[in-house]
Amino acid sequence: MHWNIPNILTWLRILMIPLFVGVFYCPEGDLPEHMRNLYATLIFALAAATDWLDGYLARALNQTSSFGAFLDPVADKLMVAAALIVLVEFDRVGAVVALIIIGREIAISALREWMAGLGKRQSVAVAFLGKIKTASQMVAILFLLYYQPVGAIDVKSIGSLLMYVAAFLTLLSMAYYLKAAWPQIREK
């Protein structure tokens, strides 16, 4: 493994996961609920920013590596899965929605690895639909972590709506990737 700035940022994102989860389990007397929500939201937002930043820096500094290409999506999926599990635990997201999103991430990751083994990884490269799914999912998670109204904005309702949109787009993008891989699946 190469120790470069992008890989260090990715490792930091992974190390933020226990901190992120731990915030929610601080005793109420030590950290009131609205502060737990705020801190968890800020940690998740920082993790999302490092996700963008490590990719940008890897390209800008010409520090891309096969290890970084492997670790970055793993860090993303771990952070999102941790957030969804916490949101299910605190009854802010339904378990079925969380299972759809986490299950799709695992299935598509496995599909991409299998396709890479066949030398056809490009046929299941990230599509625009996947990017829209990720954006709606990240905003939904941020809103559901914060959970309290911001002025007249009902963060909870908007976050819930966006999470359902993300779940729908999750299924749609999974169908897209499976369709792209179908000729190789049928052949094998």
Short mmCIF file of C-alpha atoms in Angstrom, two decimals:
data_model
loop_
_atom_site.label_atom_id
_atom_site.label_comp_id
_atom_site.label_asym_id
_atom_site.label_seq_id
_atom_site.Cartn_x
_atom_site.Cartn_y
_atom_site.Cartn_z
CA MET A 1 0.00 0.00 0.00
CA HIS A 2 1.19 3.47 -0.86
CA TRP A 3 0.89 6.08 1.88
CA ASN A 4 -0.21 9.12 -0.04
CA ILE A 5 -2.67 11.89 0.75
CA PRO A 6 -5.68 10.29 -0.99
CA ASN A 7 -5.15 6.93 0.78
CA ILE A 8 -4.65 8.66 4.14
CA LEU A 9 -7.96 10.50 3.63
CA THR A 10 -9.67 7.21 2.83
CA TRP A 11 -8.26 5.62 6.00
CA LEU A 12 -9.41 8.64 8.00
CA ARG A 13 -12.92 8.13 6.61
CA ILE A 14 -12.86 4.54 7.85
CA LEU A 15 -11.57 5.68 11.26
CA MET A 16 -14.46 8.18 11.49
CA ILE A 17 -17.00 5.35 11.52
CA PRO A 18 -16.59 4.37 15.21
CA LEU A 19 -16.59 8.06 16.17
CA PHE A 20 -19.73 8.63 14.10
CA VAL A 21 -21.55 5.65 15.65
CA GLY A 22 -20.25 6.42 19.15
CA VAL A 23 -21.76 9.91 19.10
CA PHE A 24 -25.25 8.39 19.05
CA TYR A 25 -24.56 6.30 22.13
CA CYS A 26 -23.29 9.10 24.37
CA PRO A 27 -25.47 9.37 27.49
CA GLU A 28 -28.17 12.06 27.24
CA GLY A 29 -26.66 13.85 30.26
CA ASP A 30 -23.28 14.13 28.50
CA LEU A 31 -24.58 15.05 25.07
CA PRO A 32 -28.18 16.17 24.46
CA GLU A 33 -29.99 14.61 21.50
CA HIS A 34 -29.86 17.72 19.32
CA MET A 35 -26.08 17.89 19.81
CA ARG A 36 -25.68 14.18 19.00
CA ASN A 37 -27.64 14.76 15.80
CA LEU A 38 -25.52 17.79 14.92
CA TYR A 39 -22.18 16.10 15.62
CA ALA A 40 -23.14 12.93 13.74
CA THR A 41 -24.29 15.04 10.78
CA LEU A 42 -21.03 17.00 10.78
CA ILE A 43 -18.91 13.82 10.99
CA PHE A 44 -20.87 12.22 8.13
CA ALA A 45 -20.57 15.43 6.07
CA LEU A 46 -16.82 15.50 6.71
CA ALA A 47 -16.57 11.86 5.61
CA ALA A 48 -18.53 12.65 2.44
CA ALA A 49 -16.22 15.60 1.76
CA THR A 50 -13.12 13.43 2.18
CA ASP A 51 -14.66 10.96 -0.27
CA TRP A 52 -14.80 13.67 -2.91
CA LEU A 53 -11.44 15.15 -1.89
CA ASP A 54 -9.46 11.89 -1.97
CA GLY A 55 -10.63 11.17 -5.51
CA TYR A 56 -9.90 14.69 -6.64
CA LEU A 57 -6.42 14.69 -5.08
CA ALA A 58 -5.60 11.23 -6.43
CA ARG A 59 -6.22 12.50 -9.96
CA ALA A 60 -4.77 16.00 -9.48
CA LEU A 61 -1.57 14.77 -7.78
CA ASN A 62 -1.32 11.69 -10.00
CA GLN A 63 -1.46 9.50 -6.89
CA THR A 64 -3.96 6.93 -8.07
CA SER A 65 -3.26 3.36 -7.02
CA SER A 66 -4.95 0.01 -7.30
CA PHE A 67 -5.10 -0.15 -3.49
CA GLY A 68 -6.78 3.27 -3.35
CA ALA A 69 -9.23 2.22 -6.07
CA PHE A 70 -10.09 -0.81 -3.94
CA LEU A 71 -10.23 0.93 -0.54
CA ASP A 72 -12.20 4.04 -1.52
CA PRO A 73 -15.49 2.29 -2.39
CA VAL A 74 -15.08 -0.01 0.63
CA ALA A 75 -14.80 3.05 2.90
CA ASP A 76 -17.86 4.60 1.24
CA LYS A 77 -19.96 1.48 1.67
CA LEU A 78 -18.89 1.03 5.30
CA MET A 79 -19.79 4.62 6.16
CA VAL A 80 -23.17 4.46 4.41
CA ALA A 81 -23.97 1.07 5.97
CA ALA A 82 -23.04 2.38 9.43
CA ALA A 83 -25.25 5.44 8.92
CA LEU A 84 -28.19 3.36 7.70
CA ILE A 85 -27.88 0.92 10.60
CA VAL A 86 -27.84 3.80 13.09
CA LEU A 87 -30.84 5.38 11.34
CA VAL A 88 -32.73 2.07 11.55
CA GLU A 89 -31.76 1.72 15.22
CA PHE A 90 -33.19 5.17 15.98
CA ASP A 91 -36.32 4.50 13.86
CA ARG A 92 -35.52 7.14 11.25
CA VAL A 93 -35.28 4.72 8.31
CA GLY A 94 -37.17 1.49 7.72
CA ALA A 95 -35.17 -1.72 7.81
CA VAL A 96 -36.43 -2.72 4.34
CA VAL A 97 -35.09 0.51 2.81
CA ALA A 98 -31.74 0.00 4.52
CA LEU A 99 -31.58 -3.63 3.34
CA ILE A 100 -32.35 -2.60 -0.24
CA ILE A 101 -29.54 -0.04 -0.25
CA ILE A 102 -26.95 -2.14 1.58
CA GLY A 103 -27.88 -5.30 -0.36
CA ARG A 104 -27.54 -3.52 -3.68
CA GLU A 105 -24.13 -2.14 -2.71
CA ILE A 106 -22.87 -5.62 -1.87
CA ALA A 107 -24.41 -7.20 -4.98
CA ILE A 108 -23.08 -4.56 -7.40
CA SER A 109 -19.62 -4.63 -5.79
CA ALA A 110 -19.53 -8.39 -6.26
CA LEU A 111 -20.78 -8.02 -9.84
CA ARG A 112 -18.06 -5.48 -10.62
CA GLU A 113 -15.37 -7.76 -9.20
CA TRP A 114 -16.68 -10.70 -11.18
CA MET A 115 -16.82 -8.61 -14.36
CA ALA A 116 -13.28 -7.34 -13.69
CA GLY A 117 -12.15 -10.96 -13.52
CA LEU A 118 -13.61 -11.41 -16.98
CA GLY A 119 -11.88 -8.25 -18.21
CA LYS A 120 -15.25 -6.53 -18.68
CA ARG A 121 -15.36 -4.20 -15.68
CA GLN A 122 -15.97 -1.17 -17.90
CA SER A 123 -19.39 -2.54 -18.90
CA VAL A 124 -20.54 -2.04 -15.27
CA ALA A 125 -18.69 1.21 -14.60
CA VAL A 126 -20.49 3.82 -12.53
CA ALA A 127 -23.35 5.29 -14.54
CA PHE A 128 -25.03 8.69 -14.22
CA LEU A 129 -28.05 6.99 -12.63
CA GLY A 130 -25.76 5.62 -9.91
CA LYS A 131 -24.43 9.12 -9.28
CA ILE A 132 -27.96 10.52 -8.88
CA LYS A 133 -28.76 7.64 -6.51
CA THR A 134 -25.68 8.40 -4.45
CA ALA A 135 -26.45 12.12 -4.27
CA SER A 136 -30.04 11.60 -3.12
CA GLN A 137 -28.90 8.94 -0.64
CA MET A 138 -26.20 11.17 0.87
CA VAL A 139 -28.49 14.18 1.24
CA ALA A 140 -31.21 11.94 2.72
CA ILE A 141 -28.76 10.52 5.25
CA LEU A 142 -27.55 13.99 6.24
CA PHE A 143 -31.13 15.21 6.71
CA LEU A 144 -32.15 12.12 8.69
CA LEU A 145 -29.08 12.37 10.89
CA TYR A 146 -29.83 16.00 11.71
CA TYR A 147 -33.57 15.24 12.02
CA GLN A 148 -34.67 18.56 13.54
CA PRO A 149 -36.43 21.33 11.63
CA VAL A 150 -34.30 24.15 10.28
CA GLY A 151 -36.59 27.16 10.45
CA ALA A 152 -39.64 26.26 8.37
CA ILE A 153 -37.83 23.38 6.62
CA ASP A 154 -39.09 19.96 7.71
CA VAL A 155 -35.74 18.16 7.51
CA LYS A 156 -37.22 14.85 8.71
CA SER A 157 -39.91 14.71 5.97
CA ILE A 158 -37.57 15.82 3.19
CA GLY A 159 -34.95 13.30 4.35
CA SER A 160 -37.53 10.50 4.42
CA LEU A 161 -38.78 11.38 0.94
CA LEU A 162 -35.24 11.50 -0.42
CA MET A 163 -34.47 8.14 1.20
CA TYR A 164 -37.42 6.56 -0.64
CA VAL A 165 -36.20 8.18 -3.86
CA ALA A 166 -32.73 6.77 -3.15
CA ALA A 167 -34.19 3.29 -2.53
CA PHE A 168 -36.11 3.44 -5.81
CA LEU A 169 -33.03 4.66 -7.69
CA THR A 170 -31.04 1.92 -5.96
CA LEU A 171 -33.29 -0.74 -7.47
CA LEU A 172 -33.35 1.01 -10.84
CA SER A 173 -29.56 1.32 -10.99
CA MET A 174 -29.15 -2.30 -9.91
CA ALA A 175 -31.39 -3.35 -12.81
CA TYR A 176 -29.30 -1.15 -15.14
CA TYR A 177 -26.03 -2.80 -14.03
CA LEU A 178 -27.51 -6.30 -14.22
CA LYS A 179 -28.79 -5.58 -17.72
CA ALA A 180 -25.31 -4.39 -18.75
CA ALA A 181 -23.76 -7.56 -17.33
CA TRP A 182 -26.49 -9.91 -18.55
CA PRO A 183 -24.68 -11.14 -21.68
CA GLN A 184 -21.71 -12.31 -19.55
CA ILE A 185 -24.00 -13.73 -16.84
CA ARG A 186 -25.94 -15.72 -19.44
CA GLU A 187 -22.74 -16.90 -21.10
CA LYS A 188 -21.24 -18.22 -17.84
#
